[in-house]
Short mmCIF file of C-alpha atoms in Angstrom, two decimals:
data_model
loop_
_atom_site.label_atom_id
_atom_site.label_comp_id
_atom_site.label_asym_id
_atom_site.label_seq_id
_atom_site.Cartn_x
_atom_site.Cartn_y
_atom_site.Cartn_z
CA UNK K 1 -22.20 8.54 -18.66
CA UNK K 2 -23.58 6.30 -21.30
CA UNK K 3 -22.24 2.82 -21.99
CA UNK K 4 -20.78 3.66 -25.43
CA UNK K 5 -18.68 6.52 -23.96
CA UNK K 6 -17.41 4.17 -21.23
CA UNK K 7 -16.38 1.51 -23.75
CA UNK K 8 -14.54 3.97 -25.89
CA UNK K 9 -12.79 5.57 -22.89
CA UNK K 10 -11.73 2.15 -21.71
CA UNK K 11 -10.36 1.19 -25.11
CA UNK K 12 -8.37 4.42 -25.45
CA UNK K 13 -6.96 4.00 -21.91
CA UNK K 14 -6.05 0.38 -22.56
CA UNK K 15 -4.41 1.37 -25.89
CA UNK K 16 -2.35 4.10 -24.02
CA UNK K 17 -1.18 1.57 -21.47
CA UNK K 18 -0.25 -0.90 -24.17
CA UNK K 19 1.71 1.70 -26.11
CA UNK K 20 3.62 2.88 -23.04
CA UNK K 21 4.68 -0.73 -22.27
CA UNK K 22 5.48 -1.64 -25.87
CA UNK K 23 7.35 1.41 -27.21
CA UNK K 24 11.17 1.94 -26.70
CA UNK K 25 12.12 3.86 -23.61
CA UNK K 26 12.77 7.03 -25.59
CA UNK K 27 9.03 7.26 -26.39
CA UNK K 28 6.25 8.14 -23.95
CA UNK K 29 2.48 7.52 -24.25
CA UNK K 30 -0.02 9.33 -21.99
CA UNK K 31 -3.68 10.23 -22.28
CA UNK K 32 -5.70 13.22 -21.25
CA UNK K 33 -9.45 12.66 -20.67
CA UNK K 34 -11.97 15.44 -20.10
CA UNK K 35 -15.32 14.82 -18.49
CA UNK K 36 -17.87 16.78 -20.43
CA UNK K 37 -20.90 17.67 -18.28
CA UNK K 38 -23.18 20.49 -18.77
CA UNK K 39 -22.21 23.47 -16.55
CA UNK K 40 -24.53 26.34 -15.82
CA UNK K 41 -23.18 29.68 -17.02
CA UNK K 42 -21.40 31.68 -14.27
CA UNK K 43 -22.36 35.28 -14.01
CA UNK K 44 -19.54 37.72 -14.81
CA UNK K 45 -19.52 39.02 -11.29
CA UNK K 46 -18.43 35.60 -9.96
CA UNK K 47 -14.69 35.44 -9.27
CA UNK K 48 -14.53 31.69 -8.77
CA UNK K 49 -15.64 29.26 -11.46
CA UNK K 50 -17.54 26.06 -10.64
CA UNK K 51 -15.34 23.17 -9.58
CA UNK K 52 -16.57 20.95 -12.42
CA UNK K 53 -15.81 23.61 -15.18
CA UNK K 54 -12.79 22.55 -17.23
CA UNK K 55 -11.54 25.38 -19.42
CA UNK K 56 -9.54 24.84 -22.65
CA UNK K 57 -6.55 26.51 -20.92
CA UNK K 58 -6.66 23.80 -18.25
CA UNK K 59 -6.41 21.07 -20.88
CA UNK K 60 -3.69 22.97 -22.83
CA UNK K 61 -1.51 23.30 -19.66
CA UNK K 62 -1.76 19.61 -18.91
CA UNK K 63 -0.81 18.68 -22.54
CA UNK K 64 2.01 21.26 -22.53
CA UNK K 65 3.38 19.73 -19.29
CA UNK K 66 3.25 16.20 -20.79
CA UNK K 67 5.13 17.43 -23.83
CA UNK K 68 7.79 19.16 -21.79
CA UNK K 69 11.00 17.74 -20.49
CA UNK K 70 9.67 18.21 -16.96
CA UNK K 71 7.44 15.15 -17.48
CA UNK K 72 10.22 12.85 -18.69
CA UNK K 73 9.31 10.10 -16.19
CA UNK K 74 5.58 10.26 -16.84
CA UNK K 75 4.61 7.31 -19.01
CA UNK K 76 1.41 5.27 -19.37
CA UNK K 77 -0.62 7.68 -17.30
CA UNK K 78 -4.26 8.66 -17.77
CA UNK K 79 -4.82 12.33 -16.66
CA UNK K 80 -8.46 12.85 -15.90
CA UNK K 81 -9.77 16.40 -15.99
CA UNK K 82 -13.18 17.61 -14.93
#
């Protein structure tokens, strides 16, 4: 991970925490980060994908959960995928 990416990630995470603490209680602020590392293609015959492969559906499911009423008490969290 290069230093620029680390600085940007830290700034976004800090901003998320600040928003969560500053906004009224009827607002929530959370962040989803995705580690982007090169993953070798998996042959079609493989039934299990590599542990470090994050699919778009994985990200979408986390975001949908955070938007749902089921995550009403989740605030100021950084969800790291990948």
